Short mmCIF file of C-alpha atoms and ligand atoms in Angstrom, two decimals:
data_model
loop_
_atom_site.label_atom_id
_atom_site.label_comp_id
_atom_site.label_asym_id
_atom_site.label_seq_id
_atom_site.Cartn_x
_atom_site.Cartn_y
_atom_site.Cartn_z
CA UNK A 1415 2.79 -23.50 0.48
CA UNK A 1416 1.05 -23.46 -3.10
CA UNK A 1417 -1.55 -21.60 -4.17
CA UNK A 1418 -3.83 -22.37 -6.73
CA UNK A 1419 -4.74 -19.74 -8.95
CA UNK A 1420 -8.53 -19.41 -11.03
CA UNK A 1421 -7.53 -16.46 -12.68
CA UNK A 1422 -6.49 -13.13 -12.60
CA UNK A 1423 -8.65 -9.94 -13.15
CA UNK A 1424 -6.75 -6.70 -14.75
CA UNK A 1425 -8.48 -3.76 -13.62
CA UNK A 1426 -7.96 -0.18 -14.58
CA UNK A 1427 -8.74 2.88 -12.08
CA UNK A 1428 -9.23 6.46 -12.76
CA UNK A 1429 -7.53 8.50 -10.19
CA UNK A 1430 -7.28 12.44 -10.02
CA UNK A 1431 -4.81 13.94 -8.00
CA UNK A 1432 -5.71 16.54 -5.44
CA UNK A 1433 -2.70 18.95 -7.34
CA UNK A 1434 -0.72 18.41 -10.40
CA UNK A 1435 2.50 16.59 -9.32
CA UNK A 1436 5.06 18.29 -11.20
CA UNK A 1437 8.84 16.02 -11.88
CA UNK A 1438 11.79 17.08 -14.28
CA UNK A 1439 10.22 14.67 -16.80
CA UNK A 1440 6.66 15.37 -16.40
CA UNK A 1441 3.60 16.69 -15.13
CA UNK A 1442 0.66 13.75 -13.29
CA UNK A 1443 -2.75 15.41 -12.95
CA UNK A 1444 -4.38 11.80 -12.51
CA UNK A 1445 -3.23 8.45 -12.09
CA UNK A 1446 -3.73 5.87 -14.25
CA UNK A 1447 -4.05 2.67 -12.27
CA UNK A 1448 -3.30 -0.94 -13.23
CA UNK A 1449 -5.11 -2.80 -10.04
CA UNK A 1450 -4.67 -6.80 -10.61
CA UNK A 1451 -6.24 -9.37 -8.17
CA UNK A 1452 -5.37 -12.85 -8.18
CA UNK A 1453 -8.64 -15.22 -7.45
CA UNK A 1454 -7.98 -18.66 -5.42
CA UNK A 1455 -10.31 -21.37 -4.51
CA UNK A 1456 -11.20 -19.34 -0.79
CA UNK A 1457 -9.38 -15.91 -1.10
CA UNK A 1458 -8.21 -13.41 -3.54
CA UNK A 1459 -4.96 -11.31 -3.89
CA UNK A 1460 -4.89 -7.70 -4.39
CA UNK A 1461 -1.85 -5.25 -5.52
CA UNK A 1462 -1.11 -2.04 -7.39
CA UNK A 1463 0.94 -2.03 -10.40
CA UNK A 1464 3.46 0.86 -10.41
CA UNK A 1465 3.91 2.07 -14.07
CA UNK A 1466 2.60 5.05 -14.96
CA UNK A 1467 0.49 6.23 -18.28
CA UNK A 1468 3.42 7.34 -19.79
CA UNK A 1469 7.29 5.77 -19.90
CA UNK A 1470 9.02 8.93 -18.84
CA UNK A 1471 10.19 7.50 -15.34
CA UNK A 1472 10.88 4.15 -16.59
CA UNK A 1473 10.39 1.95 -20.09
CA UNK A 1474 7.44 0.87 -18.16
CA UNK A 1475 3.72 2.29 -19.32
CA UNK A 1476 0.68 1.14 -17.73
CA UNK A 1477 -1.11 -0.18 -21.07
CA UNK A 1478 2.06 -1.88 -21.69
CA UNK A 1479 1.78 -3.66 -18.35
CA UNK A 1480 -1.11 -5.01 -18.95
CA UNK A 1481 -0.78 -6.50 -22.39
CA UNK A 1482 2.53 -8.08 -21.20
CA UNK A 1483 0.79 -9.51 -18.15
CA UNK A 1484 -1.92 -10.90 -20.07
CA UNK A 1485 0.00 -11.87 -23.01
CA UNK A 1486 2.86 -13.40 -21.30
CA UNK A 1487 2.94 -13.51 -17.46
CA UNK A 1488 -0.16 -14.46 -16.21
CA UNK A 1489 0.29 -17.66 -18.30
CA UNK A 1490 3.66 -18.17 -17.16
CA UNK A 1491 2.41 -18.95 -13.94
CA UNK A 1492 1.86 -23.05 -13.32
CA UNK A 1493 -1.46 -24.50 -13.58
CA UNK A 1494 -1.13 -26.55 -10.74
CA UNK A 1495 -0.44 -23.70 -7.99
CA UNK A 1496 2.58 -22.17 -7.04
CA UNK A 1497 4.75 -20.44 -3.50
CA UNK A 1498 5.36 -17.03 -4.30
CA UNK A 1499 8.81 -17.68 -3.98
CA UNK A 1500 8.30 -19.59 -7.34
CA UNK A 1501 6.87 -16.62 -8.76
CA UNK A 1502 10.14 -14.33 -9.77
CA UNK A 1503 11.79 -17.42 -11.09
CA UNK A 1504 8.67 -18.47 -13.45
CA UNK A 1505 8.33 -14.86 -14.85
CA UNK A 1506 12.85 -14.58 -15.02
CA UNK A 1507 12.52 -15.74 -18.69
CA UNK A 1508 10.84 -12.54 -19.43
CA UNK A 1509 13.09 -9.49 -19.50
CA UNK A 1510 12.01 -6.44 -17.38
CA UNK A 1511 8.67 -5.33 -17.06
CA UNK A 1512 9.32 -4.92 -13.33
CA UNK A 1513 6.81 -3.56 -12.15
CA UNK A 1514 4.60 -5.66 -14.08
CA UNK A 1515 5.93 -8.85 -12.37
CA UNK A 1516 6.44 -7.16 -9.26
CA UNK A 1517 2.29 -6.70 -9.07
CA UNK A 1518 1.40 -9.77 -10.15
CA UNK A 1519 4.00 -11.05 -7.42
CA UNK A 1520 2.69 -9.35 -4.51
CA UNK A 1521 -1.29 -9.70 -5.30
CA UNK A 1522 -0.25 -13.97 -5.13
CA UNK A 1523 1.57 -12.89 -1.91
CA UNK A 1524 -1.47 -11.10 -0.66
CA UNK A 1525 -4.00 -14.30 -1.57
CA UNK A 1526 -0.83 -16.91 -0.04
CA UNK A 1527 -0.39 -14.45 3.01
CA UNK A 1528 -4.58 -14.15 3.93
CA UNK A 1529 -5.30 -18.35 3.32
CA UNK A 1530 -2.07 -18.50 6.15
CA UNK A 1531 -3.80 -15.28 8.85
CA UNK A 1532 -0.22 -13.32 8.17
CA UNK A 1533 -0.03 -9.94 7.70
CA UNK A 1534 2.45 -8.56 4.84
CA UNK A 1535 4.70 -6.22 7.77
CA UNK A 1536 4.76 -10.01 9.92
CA UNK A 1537 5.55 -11.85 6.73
CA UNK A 1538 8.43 -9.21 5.33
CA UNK A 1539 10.09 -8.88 9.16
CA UNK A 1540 8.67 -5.16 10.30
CA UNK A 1541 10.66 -4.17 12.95
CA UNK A 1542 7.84 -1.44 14.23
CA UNK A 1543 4.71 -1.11 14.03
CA UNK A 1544 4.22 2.50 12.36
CA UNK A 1545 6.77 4.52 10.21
CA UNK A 1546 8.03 8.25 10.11
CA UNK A 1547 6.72 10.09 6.62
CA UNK A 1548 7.81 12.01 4.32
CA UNK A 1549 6.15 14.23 1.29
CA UNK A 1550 7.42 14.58 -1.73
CA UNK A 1551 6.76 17.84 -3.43
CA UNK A 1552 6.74 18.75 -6.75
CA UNK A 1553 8.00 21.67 -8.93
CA UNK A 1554 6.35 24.58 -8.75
CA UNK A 1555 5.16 27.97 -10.89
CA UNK A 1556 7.20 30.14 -8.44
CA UNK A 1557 8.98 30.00 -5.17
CA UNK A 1558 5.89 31.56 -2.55
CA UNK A 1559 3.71 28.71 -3.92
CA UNK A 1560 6.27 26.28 -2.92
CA UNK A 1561 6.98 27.63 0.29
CA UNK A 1562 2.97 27.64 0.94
CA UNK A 1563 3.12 23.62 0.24
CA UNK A 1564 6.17 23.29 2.04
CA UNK A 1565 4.21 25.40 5.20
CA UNK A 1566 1.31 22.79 4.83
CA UNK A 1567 2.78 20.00 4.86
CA UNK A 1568 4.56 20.60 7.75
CA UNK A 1569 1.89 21.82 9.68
CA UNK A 1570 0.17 18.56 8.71
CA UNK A 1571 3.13 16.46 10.67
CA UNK A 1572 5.39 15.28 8.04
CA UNK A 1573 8.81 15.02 9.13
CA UNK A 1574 11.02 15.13 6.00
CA UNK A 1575 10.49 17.41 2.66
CA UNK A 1576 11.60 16.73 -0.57
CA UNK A 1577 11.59 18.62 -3.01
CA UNK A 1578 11.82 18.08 -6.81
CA UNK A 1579 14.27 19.93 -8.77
CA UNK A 1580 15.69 20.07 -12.51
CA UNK A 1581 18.34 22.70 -13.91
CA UNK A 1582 16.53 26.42 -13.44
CA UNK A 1583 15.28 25.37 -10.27
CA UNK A 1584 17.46 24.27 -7.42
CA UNK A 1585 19.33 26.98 -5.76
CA UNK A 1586 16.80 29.20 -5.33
CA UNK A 1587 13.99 26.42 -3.76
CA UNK A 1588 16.23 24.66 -1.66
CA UNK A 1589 17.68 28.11 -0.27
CA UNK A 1590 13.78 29.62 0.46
CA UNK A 1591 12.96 26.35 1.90
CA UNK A 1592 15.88 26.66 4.37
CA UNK A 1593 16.11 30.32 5.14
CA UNK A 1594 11.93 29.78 6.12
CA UNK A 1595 12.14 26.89 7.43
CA UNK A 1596 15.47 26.52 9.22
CA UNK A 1597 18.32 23.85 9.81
CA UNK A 1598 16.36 21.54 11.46
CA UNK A 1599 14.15 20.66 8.65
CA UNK A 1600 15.03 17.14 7.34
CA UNK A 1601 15.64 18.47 4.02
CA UNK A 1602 16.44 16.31 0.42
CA UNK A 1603 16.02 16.63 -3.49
CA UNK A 1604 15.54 14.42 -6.02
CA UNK A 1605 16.79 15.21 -9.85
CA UNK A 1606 15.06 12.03 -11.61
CA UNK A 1607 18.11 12.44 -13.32
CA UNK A 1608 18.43 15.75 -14.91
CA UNK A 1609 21.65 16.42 -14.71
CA UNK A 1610 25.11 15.18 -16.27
CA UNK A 1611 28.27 14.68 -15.11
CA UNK A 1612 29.26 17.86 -16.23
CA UNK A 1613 26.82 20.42 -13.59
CA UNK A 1614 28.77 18.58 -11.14
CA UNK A 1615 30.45 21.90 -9.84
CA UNK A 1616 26.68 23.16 -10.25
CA UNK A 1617 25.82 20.53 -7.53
CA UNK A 1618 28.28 20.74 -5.11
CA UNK A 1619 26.93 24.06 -4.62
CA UNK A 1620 24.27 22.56 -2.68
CA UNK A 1621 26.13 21.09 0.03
CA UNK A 1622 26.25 24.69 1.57
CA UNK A 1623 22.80 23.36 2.43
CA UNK A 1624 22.48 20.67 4.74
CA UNK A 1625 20.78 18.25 2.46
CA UNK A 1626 20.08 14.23 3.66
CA UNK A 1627 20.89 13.70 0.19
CA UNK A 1628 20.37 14.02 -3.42
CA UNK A 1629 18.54 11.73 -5.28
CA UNK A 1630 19.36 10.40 -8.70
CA UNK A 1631 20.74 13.50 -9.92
CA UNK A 1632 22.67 11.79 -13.36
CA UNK A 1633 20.65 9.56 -15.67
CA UNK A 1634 19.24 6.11 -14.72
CA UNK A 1635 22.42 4.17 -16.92
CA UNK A 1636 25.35 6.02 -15.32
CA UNK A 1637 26.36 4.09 -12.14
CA UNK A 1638 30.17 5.36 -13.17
CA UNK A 1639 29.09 8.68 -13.48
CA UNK A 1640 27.43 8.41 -10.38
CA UNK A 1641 30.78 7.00 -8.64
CA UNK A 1642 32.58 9.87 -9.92
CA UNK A 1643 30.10 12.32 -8.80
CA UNK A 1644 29.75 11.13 -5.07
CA UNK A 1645 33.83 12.04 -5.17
CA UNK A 1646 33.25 15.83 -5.91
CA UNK A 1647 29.99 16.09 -3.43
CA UNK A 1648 29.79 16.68 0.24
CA UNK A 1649 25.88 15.64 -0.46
CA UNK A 1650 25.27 11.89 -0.05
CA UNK A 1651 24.13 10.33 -3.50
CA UNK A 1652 21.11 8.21 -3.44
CA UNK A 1653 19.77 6.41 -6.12
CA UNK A 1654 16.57 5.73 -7.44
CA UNK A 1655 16.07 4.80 -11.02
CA UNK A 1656 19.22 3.02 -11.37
CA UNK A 1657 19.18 0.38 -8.97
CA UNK A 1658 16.99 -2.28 -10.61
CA UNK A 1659 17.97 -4.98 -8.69
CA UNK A 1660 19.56 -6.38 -5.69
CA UNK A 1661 22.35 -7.15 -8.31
CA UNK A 1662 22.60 -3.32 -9.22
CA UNK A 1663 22.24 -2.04 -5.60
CA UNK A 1664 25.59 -4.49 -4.68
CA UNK A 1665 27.28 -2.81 -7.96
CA UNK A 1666 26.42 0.68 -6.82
CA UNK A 1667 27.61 -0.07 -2.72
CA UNK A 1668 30.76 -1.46 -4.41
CA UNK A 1669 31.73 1.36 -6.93
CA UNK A 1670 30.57 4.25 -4.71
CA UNK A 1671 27.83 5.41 -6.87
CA UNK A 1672 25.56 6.03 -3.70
CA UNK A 1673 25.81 5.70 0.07
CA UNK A 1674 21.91 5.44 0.42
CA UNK A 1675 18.88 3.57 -1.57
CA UNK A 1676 15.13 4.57 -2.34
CA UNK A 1677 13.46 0.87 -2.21
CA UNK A 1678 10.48 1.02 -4.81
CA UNK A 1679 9.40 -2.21 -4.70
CA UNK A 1680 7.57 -2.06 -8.11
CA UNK A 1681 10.80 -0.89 -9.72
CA UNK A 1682 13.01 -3.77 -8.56
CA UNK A 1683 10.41 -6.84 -9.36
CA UNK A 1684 8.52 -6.79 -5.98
CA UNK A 1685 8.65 -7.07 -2.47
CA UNK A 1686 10.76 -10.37 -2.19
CA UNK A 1687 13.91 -8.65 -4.05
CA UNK A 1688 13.11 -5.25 -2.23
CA UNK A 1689 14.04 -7.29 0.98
CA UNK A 1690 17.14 -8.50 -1.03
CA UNK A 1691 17.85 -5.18 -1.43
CA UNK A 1692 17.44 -4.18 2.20
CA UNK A 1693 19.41 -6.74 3.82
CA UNK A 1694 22.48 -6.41 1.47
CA UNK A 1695 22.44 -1.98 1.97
CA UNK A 1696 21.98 -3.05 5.84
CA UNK A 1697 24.58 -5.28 6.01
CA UNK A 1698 26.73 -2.81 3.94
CA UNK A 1699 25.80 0.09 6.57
CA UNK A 1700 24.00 1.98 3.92
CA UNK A 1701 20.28 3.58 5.04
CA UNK A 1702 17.37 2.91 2.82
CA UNK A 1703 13.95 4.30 2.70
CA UNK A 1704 10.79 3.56 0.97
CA UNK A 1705 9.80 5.34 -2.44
CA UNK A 1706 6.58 5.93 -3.73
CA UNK A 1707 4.74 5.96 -7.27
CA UNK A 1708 1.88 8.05 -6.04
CA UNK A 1709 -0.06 4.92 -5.00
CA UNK A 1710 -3.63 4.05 -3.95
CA UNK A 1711 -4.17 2.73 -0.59
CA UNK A 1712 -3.35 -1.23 -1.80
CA UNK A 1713 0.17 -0.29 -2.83
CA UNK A 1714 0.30 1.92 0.42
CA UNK A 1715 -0.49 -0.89 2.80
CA UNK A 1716 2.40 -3.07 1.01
CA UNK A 1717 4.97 -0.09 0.97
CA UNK A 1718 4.64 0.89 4.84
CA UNK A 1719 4.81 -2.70 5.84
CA UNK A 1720 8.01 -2.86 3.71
CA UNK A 1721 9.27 0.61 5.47
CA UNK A 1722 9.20 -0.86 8.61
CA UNK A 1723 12.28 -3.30 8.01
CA UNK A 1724 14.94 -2.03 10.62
CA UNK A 1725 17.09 -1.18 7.40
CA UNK A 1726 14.81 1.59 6.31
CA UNK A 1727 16.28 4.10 8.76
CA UNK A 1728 15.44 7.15 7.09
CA UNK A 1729 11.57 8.50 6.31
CA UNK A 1730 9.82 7.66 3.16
CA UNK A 1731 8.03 9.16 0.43
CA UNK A 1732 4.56 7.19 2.05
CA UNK A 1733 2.41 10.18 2.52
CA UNK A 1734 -0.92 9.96 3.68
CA UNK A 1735 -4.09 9.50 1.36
CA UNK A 1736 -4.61 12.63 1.14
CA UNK A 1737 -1.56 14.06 0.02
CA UNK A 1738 -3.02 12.57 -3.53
CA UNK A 1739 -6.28 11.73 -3.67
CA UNK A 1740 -9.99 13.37 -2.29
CA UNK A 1741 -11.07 9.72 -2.06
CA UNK A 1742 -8.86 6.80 -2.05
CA UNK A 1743 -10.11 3.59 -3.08
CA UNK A 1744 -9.47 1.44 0.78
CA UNK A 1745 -9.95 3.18 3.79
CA UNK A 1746 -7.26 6.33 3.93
CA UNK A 1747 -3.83 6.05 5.09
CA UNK A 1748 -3.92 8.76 8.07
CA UNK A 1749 -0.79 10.67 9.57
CA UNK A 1750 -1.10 10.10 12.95
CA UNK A 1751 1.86 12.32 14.98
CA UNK A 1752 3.95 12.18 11.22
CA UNK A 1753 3.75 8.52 11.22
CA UNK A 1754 1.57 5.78 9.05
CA UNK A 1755 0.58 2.52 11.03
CA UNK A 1756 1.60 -0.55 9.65
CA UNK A 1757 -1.80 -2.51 9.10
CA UNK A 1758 -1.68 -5.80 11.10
CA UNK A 1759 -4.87 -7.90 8.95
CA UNK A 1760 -4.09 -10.66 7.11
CA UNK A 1761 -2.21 -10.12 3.74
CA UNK A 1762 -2.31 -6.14 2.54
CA UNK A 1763 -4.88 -5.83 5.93
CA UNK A 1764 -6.59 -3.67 4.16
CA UNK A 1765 -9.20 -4.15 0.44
CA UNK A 1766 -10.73 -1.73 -1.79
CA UNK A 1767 -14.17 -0.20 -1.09
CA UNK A 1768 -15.89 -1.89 -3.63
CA UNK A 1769 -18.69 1.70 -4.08
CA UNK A 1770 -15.79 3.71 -4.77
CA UNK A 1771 -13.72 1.08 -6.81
CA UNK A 1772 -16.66 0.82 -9.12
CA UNK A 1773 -17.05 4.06 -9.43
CA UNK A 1774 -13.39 4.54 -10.55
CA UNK A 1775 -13.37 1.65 -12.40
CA UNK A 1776 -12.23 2.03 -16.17
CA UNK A 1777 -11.91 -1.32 -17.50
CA UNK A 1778 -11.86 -4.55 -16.10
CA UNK A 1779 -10.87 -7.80 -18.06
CA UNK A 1780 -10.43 -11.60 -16.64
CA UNK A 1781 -7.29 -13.69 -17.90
CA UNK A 1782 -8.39 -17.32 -16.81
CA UNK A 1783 -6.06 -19.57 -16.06
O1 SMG B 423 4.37 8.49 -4.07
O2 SMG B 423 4.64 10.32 -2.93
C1 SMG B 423 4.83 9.62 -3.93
C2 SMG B 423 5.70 10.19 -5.02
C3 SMG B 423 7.12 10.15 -4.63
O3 SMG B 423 8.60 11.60 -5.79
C4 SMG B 423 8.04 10.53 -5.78
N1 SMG B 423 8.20 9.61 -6.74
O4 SMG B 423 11.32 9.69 -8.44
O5 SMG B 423 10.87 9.24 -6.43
C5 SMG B 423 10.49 9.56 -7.55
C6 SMG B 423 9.05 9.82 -7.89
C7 SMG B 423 8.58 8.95 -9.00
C8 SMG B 423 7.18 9.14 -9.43
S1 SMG B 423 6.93 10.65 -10.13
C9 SMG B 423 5.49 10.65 -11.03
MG1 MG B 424 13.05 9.47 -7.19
#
C-alpha cells in the first residue's frame, strides 16, 4: 500500500512535568516535545519523537532532530508515495538519528494504518487487549521522600517499581524500598549506565535483594563488559541504551551481555525493528518489556499497543498520564486495575486535543514535499 505524502509539519510542545524526574545523567523538569504529523491526500499521521532537549541519554537532542528531519529525511522520502516498510530502507543512508527516523516512521504508519481502518496493537500483532504498568521513579533528595513516591504509586495500582540509582544511592533505596514494602513487590533498577566494570563486586551486593533485574548498569558501548558482568551477578542484566538494533539485541543474546530487553521503540528506529527485536528475544526465550521517554499521550498509544506483543512478558515503564503531566495533550492514559488499555481506533486510536495542543504549542514549521 503507498501513501502519498503533502508534507510534513514539525511541531514543538511545551510540556511540564508534574515532579522533576531525576536520572544518573540528569534532571527533566519539562519536556521538550518534537510532535511531527505526516499530511496525505484524506488523512494525516501523528507520532512523538523521543529525543530529549539535551543528548545526555543518547547523541540524540530534540533541536537536532528536527534540523536532520527537515534537512535530510523528510526529503528522503519518494515523491510518488511510499509503504512504510519502504520507509527504514529510504532513510538507511543516513546514519543514526533513531529516534528521528523512528518518528517520522511511525506518524506514515499512523496516516497508512487510518486510510486501511487498522489499529496500530491489530497492525503490530497485540496479543491482549490491555497491559500491566509499571512507574519509573526517579532519584530522590533523601530516602522518606522516596518511600512516600514509592507508597503512592502503589496505592495508585502500579504493579512494578523501578527505581533509578547511580553510585551513592543504591543500597540504601533499594533496601528501604524492600524492608517497607516487602518481597512481593516486583522490584528493579536501572543505572543508565553509571557504573564500570570495576563496582562489579559493588553490584552483586544487590542480589541479596530480589531484584527482576538491573538495567544498563555499564555504559551504553560495553556489550563485553556487560557479558562479563552478567558472570559475577545473580541479578539478571537488562539492557537499555545499548541495544540499538535488532542487530545489537542478537549480539547481546549471543555474548551474554543480558538475559532481558527494554524495547524503546524510538531508540531502535521505530516500531517495525522494535518487532524485530521482539520476535528474535522471544524466540531466544529472553522477556522484553516496553520503555518509556516520558511521552505524551501519541507516543503512549503507540508504546502500549507495542507492549502487548506476547514477547513483552514483563510490565513496562507506560505509566499513566498522570504520572507526568497535569494535562496531556490526547485524552489521558488511565490505570484501570494497574493496567493501560490498548486503544482499538484506527492508527494511534487516539489524536491530540487541538485547545490544549495550541496552547502548548512552541513552534510549528511545514516541510512540503
Ligand atoms: O517514560 O516513564 C517513563 C520514563 C522511563 O526511566 C525511564 N526512562 O533509561 O529507561 C530509561 C529512562 C530514559 C529517559 S530518562 C529522562
Ligand atoms: Mg533505562
Amino acid at each position: 500500500m503507498k501513501t502519498k505524502i503533502s508534507g510534513v509539519e514539525l511541531r514543538r510542545i511545551a510540556m511540564p512535568l508534574v515532579a522533576p524526574f531525576r536520572t544518573s545523567f540528569g534532571v527533566e523538569t519539562s519536556r521538550d516535545v518534537l510532535l511531527v504529523r505526516v499530511v496525505t491526500a484524506d488523512h494525516e499521521g501523528w507520532a512523538e519523537c523521543g529525543a530529549m532537549s539535551e543528548p545526555r541519554y543518547s547523541s540524540e537532542y530534540v533541536a537536532c532532530a528536527q534540523h536532520v528531519l527537515r534537512k535530510f529525511l523528510i526529503p528522503a522520502l519518494p515523491k510518488d508515495g511510499l509503504d512504510v516498510h519502504a520507509v527504514g530502507r529510504v532513510l538507511q543512508p543516513f546514519t543514526g538519528h533513531r529516534m528521528a527516523k523512528s518518528a517520522l516512521e511511525t506518524a506514515v504508519l499512523d496516516a497508512q494504518l487510518r486510510s486501511a481502518d487498522e489499529s496500530f496493537g491489530s497492525y503490530l500483532g497485540a496479543a491482549r487487549d490491555r497491559v500491566p504498568c509499571g512507574v519509573s521513579v526517579g532519584i530522590m533528595d533523601s530516602v522518606p521522600e522516596l518511600l512516600d513516591a514509592v507508597e503512592r504509586y502503589i496505592a495508585e495500582g502500579y504493579v512494578r517499581i523501578k527505581l533509578k540509582i547511580e553510585p551513592g544511592w543504591d543500597f540504601g533505596p533499594v533496601r528501604a524500598v524492600r524492608e517497607r514494602f516487602g518481597d512481593d513487590l516486583l522490584l528493579q533498577v536501572d543505572a543508565n549506565a553509571a557504573y564500570t566494570l570495576s563496582d562489579a563486586r559493588h553490584l552483586a551486593g544487590l542480589d541479596d535483594f530480589g531484584l527482576q533485574l538491573i538495567e544498563q548498569p555499564l555504559a551504553n558501548d560495553d556489550m563485553v563488559q556487560h557479558a562479563e558482568l552478567a558472570k559475577l551477578l545473580r541479578t539478571p542484566i537488562c539492557l537499555d541504551e545499548s541495544i540499538k538494533s535488532a542487530a545489537d539485541a542478537a549480539a547481546a543474546i549471543s555474548l551474554g551481555a543480558c538475559s532481558v530487553i527494554n524495547i524503546k521503540p524510538g531508540r531502535v528506529g521505530g516500531y517495525l525493528e522494535a518487532r524485530r527485536i521482539h520476535d528474535l528475544a522471544r524466540a531466544h526465550g529472553v522477556p522484553v518489556w516496553c520503555g518509556g521517554m516520558l511521552e505524551t499521550g501519541i507516543g503512549r498509544a503507540a508504546n502500549v499497543a507495542l507492549a502487548a506483543l506476547p514477547g513483552f512478558t514483563l510490565p513496562g515503564d507506560t505509566s499513566g498520564s498522570g504520572r507526568y503531566f497535569a494535562t496531556d495533550i490526547t485524552e489521558p492514559f488511565v490505570l484501570s486495575d494497574g493496567h493501560l488499555e490498548v486503544p482499538t481506533g484506527p492508527g494511534l486510536g487516539i489524536e491530540p486535543l487541538p485547545d490544549v495542543l495550541n496552547e502548548v504549542t512552541t513552534s510549528s514549521e511545514w516541510v512540503a514535499m
